[in-house]
């Protein structure tokens, strides 16, 4: 069997190093609305000190960056593996924590802190291994990809797609280290968030029969969404691999109006589409848009010529589905996973961008539970961190001849 990744320290040392790195990572408050430059600089410096160069890919405001770093050149034709994670975390606002969320607390079983499960625990494992690896022994390179703004719609990863596509020929595959409890995940639905703004004209309620009412129009869109949902549920498409085997539109927020005696000028609605791979979010959101921009806008403008309906797409997480029998899935399942079949999950990840958009075979696999992610007192179990370390080291990336016994 092909050998794994050789490291220059004991497993105890590697584990302590992982916790030290995790403590550093948790200390950076990388809530999505803040800059991630500090954590990216930390990772870049750490990798530089191990002889690994990093490439940064900045956003247009130059306050956030993704990082791509490759360790080990391998043979010219040897394809490597990617480890990927997002650096941003969700806010702690309104949550009750028993300790500072940005100071790592280690108990006898858990590492507690914002991002420990989603996904700084995985990043710490990757960095600990890279910093301890006998890099010259790697015949297949390891590329670390860290992104920003995953939690607000995979913004950083989407920007990286052209760069990843260039690297796809050189990649065996990618592991996206979202918290799956170390089970290999091969699929999830797509997700899009939209804000729809209905605008009419404020008027005395006595004149309501002659006015376009944005709240009424928003309600009509809600009823239309509901009828589409009933159709998805009863007529499909259906895909039994998913816990809820059909697509759905969720109306998450409605805001508008002042008082009963005023026809409102504006109503805003926010909705989320979750779609099966074979259906896709675009198909569903364009059905909604067609109805709004045609039927509903005509009805509004019949009363108020200046009425408008504006759509804003707030986020887009593409669906992800890879064949369970794909050679990369079989390789990682055999190497990394518990002896359980690959699974499908309800939450979204960046995996669809790596596989569907950039053409790199991908699985989602990482320490921690999704039930812990985004929650107060977020934690990852020390056992899972330890298993993550030993599993990643088993990946067949070094040659027998160059590996020390
Ligand atoms: Zn995540």
Tab-separated table of C-alpha atoms and ligand atoms in Angstrom:
chain	number	residue	atom	x	y	z
A	1	UNK	CA	0.000	0.000	0.000
A	2	UNK	CA	1.215	3.536	-0.760
A	3	UNK	CA	2.693	5.267	2.252
A	4	UNK	CA	1.158	8.227	4.028
A	5	UNK	CA	2.577	11.607	4.967
A	6	UNK	CA	5.769	11.282	7.007
A	7	UNK	CA	6.107	13.752	9.889
A	8	UNK	CA	9.152	14.674	11.889
A	9	UNK	CA	7.584	14.527	15.358
A	10	UNK	CA	5.653	12.140	17.580
A	11	UNK	CA	1.859	11.965	17.412
A	12	UNK	CA	1.661	13.522	20.908
A	13	UNK	CA	3.766	16.458	19.779
A	14	UNK	CA	1.699	16.803	16.620
A	15	UNK	CA	-1.486	16.908	18.675
A	16	UNK	CA	-0.105	19.559	21.069
A	17	UNK	CA	1.027	21.590	18.079
A	18	UNK	CA	-2.494	21.346	16.600
A	19	UNK	CA	-4.032	22.724	19.811
A	20	UNK	CA	-1.492	25.569	19.931
A	21	UNK	CA	-2.279	26.506	16.332
A	22	UNK	CA	-6.020	26.192	17.000
A	23	UNK	CA	-5.686	28.568	19.965
A	24	UNK	CA	-3.979	31.089	17.670
A	25	UNK	CA	-6.634	30.698	14.956
A	26	UNK	CA	-9.554	31.090	17.375
A	27	UNK	CA	-8.008	34.310	18.715
A	28	UNK	CA	-8.536	35.992	15.321
A	29	UNK	CA	-12.102	37.319	15.233
A	30	UNK	CA	-12.858	36.435	11.619
A	31	UNK	CA	-16.607	37.015	11.736
A	32	UNK	CA	-17.615	37.351	8.085
A	33	UNK	CA	-18.245	41.103	8.156
A	34	UNK	CA	-14.672	41.716	9.400
A	35	UNK	CA	-11.343	41.480	7.575
A	36	UNK	CA	-9.587	38.093	7.521
A	37	UNK	CA	-6.169	39.568	6.738
A	38	UNK	CA	-4.759	38.837	10.191
A	39	UNK	CA	-5.481	35.101	10.041
A	40	UNK	CA	-4.267	34.853	6.440
A	41	UNK	CA	-1.015	36.643	7.366
A	42	UNK	CA	-0.551	34.274	10.305
A	43	UNK	CA	-0.991	31.217	8.070
A	44	UNK	CA	1.259	32.674	5.376
A	45	UNK	CA	4.025	33.365	7.940
A	46	UNK	CA	3.686	29.908	9.479
A	47	UNK	CA	3.943	28.243	6.062
A	48	UNK	CA	6.865	30.454	5.021
A	49	UNK	CA	8.744	29.340	8.128
A	50	UNK	CA	8.304	25.729	6.910
A	51	UNK	CA	9.552	26.571	3.420
A	52	UNK	CA	6.094	26.667	1.800
A	53	UNK	CA	5.179	29.656	-0.390
A	54	UNK	CA	1.652	31.096	-0.420
A	55	UNK	CA	-0.291	32.951	-3.081
A	56	UNK	CA	-2.899	35.447	-1.883
A	57	UNK	CA	-6.020	36.315	-3.899
A	58	UNK	CA	-7.514	39.592	-2.696
A	59	UNK	CA	-11.080	40.890	-2.863
A	60	UNK	CA	-11.619	44.187	-4.689
A	61	UNK	CA	-11.572	46.207	-1.431
A	62	UNK	CA	-8.291	44.580	-0.494
A	63	UNK	CA	-9.485	43.812	3.028
A	64	UNK	CA	-9.974	40.055	2.577
A	65	UNK	CA	-7.916	37.368	0.907
A	66	UNK	CA	-7.932	33.700	0.034
A	67	UNK	CA	-4.702	31.742	0.262
A	68	UNK	CA	-3.330	28.941	-1.908
A	69	UNK	CA	-0.126	27.227	-0.782
A	70	UNK	CA	1.473	24.103	-2.182
A	71	UNK	CA	3.816	21.909	-0.155
A	72	UNK	CA	6.047	19.440	-1.966
A	73	UNK	CA	6.641	19.611	-5.668
A	74	UNK	CA	6.400	15.889	-6.276
A	75	UNK	CA	7.259	14.437	-9.632
A	76	UNK	CA	6.434	16.624	-12.605
A	77	UNK	CA	3.471	14.501	-13.539
A	78	UNK	CA	2.349	13.595	-10.044
A	79	UNK	CA	-1.062	14.962	-9.257
A	80	UNK	CA	-1.633	16.230	-5.745
A	81	UNK	CA	-4.385	16.691	-3.223
A	82	UNK	CA	-6.137	19.842	-2.000
A	83	UNK	CA	-7.249	20.548	1.555
A	84	UNK	CA	-9.704	23.392	1.757
A	85	UNK	CA	-11.452	25.419	4.433
A	86	UNK	CA	-13.054	28.809	4.943
A	87	UNK	CA	-11.501	31.207	7.442
A	88	UNK	CA	-14.639	33.179	8.352
A	89	UNK	CA	-16.955	32.390	11.242
A	90	UNK	CA	-20.523	33.366	12.099
A	91	UNK	CA	-21.264	36.118	14.647
A	92	UNK	CA	-21.543	35.430	18.373
A	93	UNK	CA	-24.073	38.271	18.812
A	94	UNK	CA	-27.080	37.287	20.878
A	95	UNK	CA	-25.516	33.977	21.930
A	96	UNK	CA	-24.781	33.117	25.529
A	97	UNK	CA	-21.273	31.661	25.931
A	98	UNK	CA	-19.843	30.369	29.191
A	99	UNK	CA	-16.377	31.639	28.221
A	100	UNK	CA	-14.837	34.110	25.769
A	101	UNK	CA	-15.650	32.730	22.291
A	102	UNK	CA	-12.314	33.988	20.930
A	103	UNK	CA	-10.138	32.336	23.587
A	104	UNK	CA	-9.681	28.607	23.090
A	105	UNK	CA	-10.774	26.616	26.145
A	106	UNK	CA	-9.625	23.005	26.277
A	107	UNK	CA	-11.438	20.584	28.596
A	108	UNK	CA	-10.652	16.895	29.018
A	109	UNK	CA	-12.760	16.081	25.958
A	110	UNK	CA	-13.358	19.267	23.975
A	111	UNK	CA	-11.734	22.302	22.392
A	112	UNK	CA	-14.245	25.135	22.802
A	113	UNK	CA	-14.304	28.423	20.872
A	114	UNK	CA	-15.916	30.112	17.881
A	115	UNK	CA	-14.902	28.289	14.722
A	116	UNK	CA	-13.424	25.209	16.411
A	117	UNK	CA	-15.848	22.938	14.519
A	118	UNK	CA	-16.516	25.240	11.553
A	119	UNK	CA	-13.674	25.060	10.401
A	120	UNK	CA	-10.599	26.166	12.362
A	121	UNK	CA	-10.125	22.708	13.911
A	122	UNK	CA	-9.591	21.272	10.440
A	123	UNK	CA	-7.301	24.169	9.451
A	124	UNK	CA	-5.223	23.596	12.610
A	125	UNK	CA	-4.825	19.903	11.725
A	126	UNK	CA	-3.732	20.786	8.167
A	127	UNK	CA	-1.233	23.395	9.386
A	128	UNK	CA	0.186	21.136	12.082
A	129	UNK	CA	0.787	18.363	9.536
A	130	UNK	CA	2.274	20.730	6.948
A	131	UNK	CA	4.563	22.274	9.548
A	132	UNK	CA	5.778	18.846	10.695
A	133	UNK	CA	5.808	17.032	7.350
A	134	UNK	CA	8.995	15.814	5.724
A	135	UNK	CA	8.047	17.844	2.679
A	136	UNK	CA	10.859	16.525	0.510
A	137	UNK	CA	9.393	13.050	0.899
A	138	UNK	CA	6.087	14.015	-0.656
A	139	UNK	CA	5.863	12.628	-4.152
A	140	UNK	CA	2.442	14.162	-4.497
A	141	UNK	CA	1.995	17.814	-3.501
A	142	UNK	CA	-0.488	19.002	-0.865
A	143	UNK	CA	-2.232	22.275	-1.643
A	144	UNK	CA	-3.927	24.197	1.129
A	145	UNK	CA	-6.772	26.463	-0.008
A	146	UNK	CA	-8.217	28.902	2.538
A	147	UNK	CA	-11.125	31.152	1.568
A	148	UNK	CA	-13.091	34.096	2.993
A	149	UNK	CA	-16.824	34.856	3.221
A	150	UNK	CA	-18.112	31.297	2.879
A	151	UNK	CA	-20.736	32.005	5.512
A	152	UNK	CA	-22.228	34.807	3.427
A	153	UNK	CA	-22.395	32.846	0.178
A	154	UNK	CA	-19.050	31.269	-0.834
A	155	UNK	CA	-17.703	34.629	-2.045
A	156	UNK	CA	-13.967	33.877	-1.760
A	157	UNK	CA	-14.193	30.378	-3.244
A	158	UNK	CA	-16.240	31.647	-6.185
A	159	UNK	CA	-13.510	34.188	-6.952
A	160	UNK	CA	-10.939	31.355	-6.936
A	161	UNK	CA	-12.753	29.172	-9.484
A	162	UNK	CA	-10.694	30.277	-12.554
A	163	UNK	CA	-7.466	29.639	-10.604
A	164	UNK	CA	-8.738	26.247	-9.372
A	165	UNK	CA	-9.803	25.279	-12.876
A	166	UNK	CA	-6.213	25.842	-14.042
A	167	UNK	CA	-5.060	23.442	-11.322
A	168	UNK	CA	-7.722	20.775	-11.915
A	169	UNK	CA	-5.531	18.654	-14.202
A	170	UNK	CA	-2.920	18.511	-11.454
A	171	UNK	CA	-5.331	17.473	-8.703
A	172	UNK	CA	-6.389	13.995	-7.654
A	173	UNK	CA	-9.070	15.614	-5.585
A	174	UNK	CA	-10.024	17.993	-2.795
A	175	UNK	CA	-11.144	17.513	0.794
A	176	UNK	CA	-13.361	20.321	2.080
A	177	UNK	CA	-13.008	20.042	5.850
A	178	UNK	CA	-16.478	21.086	6.989
A	179	UNK	CA	-17.630	19.333	10.180
A	180	UNK	CA	-19.114	15.999	9.065
A	181	UNK	CA	-18.098	14.002	12.147
A	182	UNK	CA	-15.359	12.476	9.924
A	183	UNK	CA	-17.907	10.858	7.616
A	184	UNK	CA	-17.313	11.246	3.882
A	185	UNK	CA	-20.030	13.438	2.381
A	186	UNK	CA	-20.740	13.341	-1.358
A	187	UNK	CA	-23.674	15.664	-1.821
A	188	UNK	CA	-25.891	18.505	-0.676
A	189	UNK	CA	-28.541	20.750	-2.148
A	190	UNK	CA	-27.889	24.164	-3.646
A	191	UNK	CA	-28.986	27.292	-1.794
A	192	UNK	CA	-29.757	30.838	-2.922
A	193	UNK	CA	-30.937	33.811	-0.861
A	194	UNK	CA	-32.860	36.645	-2.471
A	195	UNK	CA	-34.288	39.991	-1.372
A	196	UNK	CA	-37.314	41.267	-3.282
A	197	UNK	CA	-38.356	44.901	-2.927
A	198	UNK	CA	-41.893	45.870	-3.978
A	199	UNK	CA	-42.365	49.646	-4.362
A	200	UNK	CA	-45.604	51.534	-4.914
A	201	UNK	CA	-46.676	54.915	-3.628
A	202	UNK	CA	-47.829	55.896	-0.117
A	203	UNK	CA	-51.489	57.008	-0.082
A	204	UNK	CA	-54.452	57.580	2.217
A	205	UNK	CA	-56.146	54.259	2.887
A	206	UNK	CA	-59.431	55.746	1.657
A	207	UNK	CA	-57.871	55.596	-1.833
A	208	UNK	CA	-56.609	52.002	-1.408
A	209	UNK	CA	-58.866	50.470	-4.083
A	210	UNK	CA	-57.087	52.631	-6.670
A	211	UNK	CA	-53.530	52.015	-5.445
A	212	UNK	CA	-50.932	49.307	-5.891
A	213	UNK	CA	-50.315	47.782	-2.478
A	214	UNK	CA	-46.775	46.338	-2.124
A	215	UNK	CA	-47.780	44.183	0.863
A	216	UNK	CA	-50.606	42.619	-1.140
A	217	UNK	CA	-48.233	41.960	-4.028
A	218	UNK	CA	-45.643	40.409	-1.708
A	219	UNK	CA	-48.411	38.186	-0.311
A	220	UNK	CA	-49.291	37.077	-3.839
A	221	UNK	CA	-45.668	36.083	-4.401
A	222	UNK	CA	-45.713	34.199	-1.094
A	223	UNK	CA	-48.824	32.271	-2.195
A	224	UNK	CA	-47.172	31.492	-5.523
A	225	UNK	CA	-44.050	30.207	-3.711
A	226	UNK	CA	-46.258	28.087	-1.514
A	227	UNK	CA	-48.012	26.527	-4.520
A	228	UNK	CA	-44.632	25.749	-6.096
A	229	UNK	CA	-43.576	24.097	-2.828
A	230	UNK	CA	-46.677	21.895	-2.808
A	231	UNK	CA	-45.899	20.895	-6.397
A	232	UNK	CA	-42.271	20.053	-5.538
A	233	UNK	CA	-43.456	17.937	-2.633
A	234	UNK	CA	-46.149	16.039	-4.538
A	235	UNK	CA	-44.790	15.902	-8.103
A	236	UNK	CA	-41.045	16.266	-7.592
A	237	UNK	CA	-38.454	16.098	-8.865
A	238	UNK	CA	-37.587	13.732	-6.033
A	239	UNK	CA	-34.157	12.527	-5.001
A	240	UNK	CA	-34.303	10.007	-2.171
A	241	UNK	CA	-30.610	10.441	-1.340
A	242	UNK	CA	-31.577	13.613	0.544
A	243	UNK	CA	-33.366	13.638	3.914
A	244	UNK	CA	-35.968	16.001	2.456
A	245	UNK	CA	-36.104	14.612	-1.088
A	246	UNK	CA	-37.494	17.669	-2.905
A	247	UNK	CA	-36.703	21.365	-3.373
A	248	UNK	CA	-38.273	24.111	-1.258
A	249	UNK	CA	-38.681	27.886	-1.060
A	250	UNK	CA	-38.576	29.353	2.448
A	251	UNK	CA	-39.970	32.827	3.104
A	252	UNK	CA	-37.660	34.086	5.824
A	253	UNK	CA	-38.512	37.747	6.363
A	254	UNK	CA	-41.134	40.292	5.365
A	255	UNK	CA	-41.066	43.955	6.263
A	256	UNK	CA	-43.297	46.800	5.180
A	257	UNK	CA	-46.010	49.297	6.022
A	258	UNK	CA	-46.610	51.879	8.731
A	259	UNK	CA	-50.263	51.903	9.850
A	260	UNK	CA	-53.620	50.470	8.739
A	261	UNK	CA	-54.745	53.889	7.445
A	262	UNK	CA	-51.839	54.248	4.973
A	263	UNK	CA	-51.314	52.334	1.746
A	264	UNK	CA	-47.662	51.317	2.151
A	265	UNK	CA	-44.991	52.554	-0.246
A	266	UNK	CA	-42.627	49.611	0.162
A	267	UNK	CA	-42.563	45.969	1.200
A	268	UNK	CA	-39.407	43.859	1.310
A	269	UNK	CA	-39.343	40.087	1.356
A	270	UNK	CA	-36.344	37.791	1.834
A	271	UNK	CA	-36.520	34.204	0.718
A	272	UNK	CA	-34.281	31.185	0.418
A	273	UNK	CA	-34.380	28.538	-2.301
A	274	UNK	CA	-32.951	25.084	-1.541
A	275	UNK	CA	-32.840	22.975	-4.656
A	276	UNK	CA	-31.973	19.419	-5.616
A	277	UNK	CA	-28.982	19.065	-7.955
A	278	UNK	CA	-31.154	18.021	-10.891
A	279	UNK	CA	-33.410	21.039	-10.492
A	280	UNK	CA	-31.034	23.836	-9.449
A	281	UNK	CA	-31.765	27.087	-7.647
A	282	UNK	CA	-31.646	29.169	-10.840
A	283	UNK	CA	-34.575	27.267	-12.292
A	284	UNK	CA	-36.736	27.897	-9.222
A	285	UNK	CA	-35.750	31.513	-8.690
A	286	UNK	CA	-36.398	32.296	-12.354
A	287	UNK	CA	-39.896	30.772	-12.061
A	288	UNK	CA	-40.562	33.121	-9.137
A	289	UNK	CA	-39.084	36.072	-10.997
A	290	UNK	CA	-41.068	35.412	-14.127
A	291	UNK	CA	-44.295	35.497	-12.143
A	292	UNK	CA	-43.258	38.648	-10.265
A	293	UNK	CA	-41.872	40.572	-13.240
A	294	UNK	CA	-44.847	39.617	-15.428
A	295	UNK	CA	-48.180	39.042	-13.692
A	296	UNK	CA	-47.491	40.851	-10.425
A	297	UNK	CA	-45.724	43.903	-11.833
A	298	UNK	CA	-48.478	44.357	-14.439
A	299	UNK	CA	-51.084	44.281	-11.671
A	300	UNK	CA	-49.174	46.894	-9.668
A	301	UNK	CA	-48.552	49.185	-12.620
A	302	UNK	CA	-52.229	49.082	-13.619
A	303	UNK	CA	-52.788	51.223	-10.488
A	304	UNK	CA	-49.423	52.920	-9.970
A	305	UNK	CA	-47.414	53.413	-13.169
A	306	UNK	CA	-44.147	53.967	-11.253
A	307	UNK	CA	-44.425	50.706	-9.284
A	308	UNK	CA	-41.368	48.462	-9.336
A	309	UNK	CA	-40.260	45.013	-8.218
A	310	UNK	CA	-36.500	44.711	-7.694
A	311	UNK	CA	-34.583	41.464	-7.075
A	312	UNK	CA	-31.270	41.211	-5.335
A	313	UNK	CA	-29.460	37.895	-5.034
A	314	UNK	CA	-27.828	37.884	-1.607
A	315	UNK	CA	-25.945	34.593	-1.831
A	316	UNK	CA	-25.492	31.510	-3.945
A	317	UNK	CA	-24.125	28.192	-2.714
A	318	UNK	CA	-24.097	25.715	-5.594
A	319	UNK	CA	-25.346	22.161	-5.188
A	320	UNK	CA	-22.778	19.419	-4.814
A	321	UNK	CA	-23.048	15.808	-5.932
A	322	UNK	CA	-20.242	13.430	-6.857
A	323	UNK	CA	-20.654	9.785	-7.829
A	324	UNK	CA	-20.195	7.544	-4.788
A	325	UNK	CA	-18.122	5.245	-7.003
A	326	UNK	CA	-15.774	7.968	-8.231
A	327	UNK	CA	-12.180	6.708	-7.697
A	328	UNK	CA	-11.349	9.723	-5.484
A	329	UNK	CA	-14.391	9.071	-3.272
A	330	UNK	CA	-13.395	5.422	-2.981
A	331	UNK	CA	-9.810	6.393	-2.135
A	332	UNK	CA	-10.738	8.837	0.622
A	333	UNK	CA	-13.442	6.565	1.994
A	334	UNK	CA	-10.935	3.737	2.269
A	335	UNK	CA	-8.281	6.000	3.786
A	336	UNK	CA	-10.096	8.537	5.910
A	337	UNK	CA	-13.463	7.308	6.898
A	338	UNK	CA	-15.209	5.157	9.367
A	339	UNK	CA	-16.440	2.019	7.582
A	340	UNK	CA	-19.709	3.683	6.620
A	341	UNK	CA	-21.070	4.564	3.176
A	342	UNK	CA	-20.766	8.166	1.956
A	343	UNK	CA	-23.568	10.462	3.070
A	344	UNK	CA	-25.639	13.412	1.867
A	345	UNK	CA	-26.130	16.401	4.188
A	346	UNK	CA	-28.612	19.230	4.627
A	347	UNK	CA	-26.062	22.050	4.912
A	348	UNK	CA	-24.250	23.827	2.083
A	349	UNK	CA	-20.490	23.977	1.487
A	350	UNK	CA	-17.984	25.224	-1.089
A	351	UNK	CA	-17.627	21.694	-2.503
A	352	UNK	CA	-19.887	22.429	-5.490
A	353	UNK	CA	-17.479	25.150	-6.625
A	354	UNK	CA	-14.480	22.793	-6.490
A	355	UNK	CA	-16.250	19.907	-8.252
A	356	UNK	CA	-19.094	21.322	-10.358
A	357	UNK	CA	-17.373	24.582	-11.358
A	358	UNK	CA	-13.621	23.877	-11.238
A	359	UNK	CA	-13.724	20.171	-12.129
A	360	UNK	CA	-11.745	18.907	-9.121
A	361	UNK	CA	-13.169	15.684	-7.613
A	362	UNK	CA	-14.218	16.640	-4.089
A	363	UNK	CA	-15.575	15.231	-0.854
A	364	UNK	CA	-16.602	16.993	2.337
A	365	UNK	CA	-14.955	15.468	5.384
A	366	UNK	CA	-13.826	17.049	8.629
A	367	UNK	CA	-13.810	16.923	12.431
A	368	UNK	CA	-16.709	18.178	14.533
A	369	UNK	CA	-20.444	18.118	14.223
A	370	UNK	CA	-22.617	20.483	12.210
A	371	UNK	CA	-24.844	20.657	15.296
A	372	UNK	CA	-21.942	22.443	17.041
A	373	UNK	CA	-21.244	24.827	14.171
A	374	UNK	CA	-22.744	28.319	14.588
A	375	UNK	CA	-23.933	27.430	18.126
A	376	UNK	CA	-22.933	29.055	21.440
A	377	UNK	CA	-20.042	27.196	23.127
A	378	UNK	CA	-19.067	25.750	19.734
A	379	UNK	CA	-16.643	22.885	20.252
A	380	UNK	CA	-14.815	20.072	18.544
A	381	UNK	CA	-13.971	16.862	20.341
A	382	UNK	CA	-10.297	16.182	20.996
A	383	UNK	CA	-10.865	12.625	19.797
A	384	UNK	CA	-12.042	13.862	16.418
A	385	UNK	CA	-9.094	16.231	16.091
A	386	UNK	CA	-6.746	13.378	16.867
A	387	UNK	CA	-8.465	11.054	14.355
A	388	UNK	CA	-8.441	13.838	11.772
A	389	UNK	CA	-4.659	14.167	12.183
A	390	UNK	CA	-3.975	10.453	11.895
A	391	UNK	CA	-6.408	10.029	8.975
A	392	UNK	CA	-4.966	12.891	6.918
A	393	UNK	CA	-1.499	11.443	7.466
A	394	UNK	CA	-2.638	8.167	5.902
A	395	UNK	CA	-3.293	9.793	2.536
A	396	UNK	CA	-0.952	8.136	0.038
A	397	UNK	CA	1.218	11.107	-0.820
A	398	UNK	CA	4.749	9.898	-0.226
A	399	UNK	CA	6.852	7.297	-2.027
A	400	UNK	CA	7.993	4.135	-0.250
A	401	UNK	CA	11.629	4.693	-1.136
A	402	UNK	CA	11.708	8.196	0.362
A	403	UNK	CA	9.750	7.421	3.508
A	404	UNK	CA	11.672	6.774	6.662
A	405	UNK	CA	10.566	3.567	8.391
B	1	LIG	ZN1	-18.418	26.034	7.417
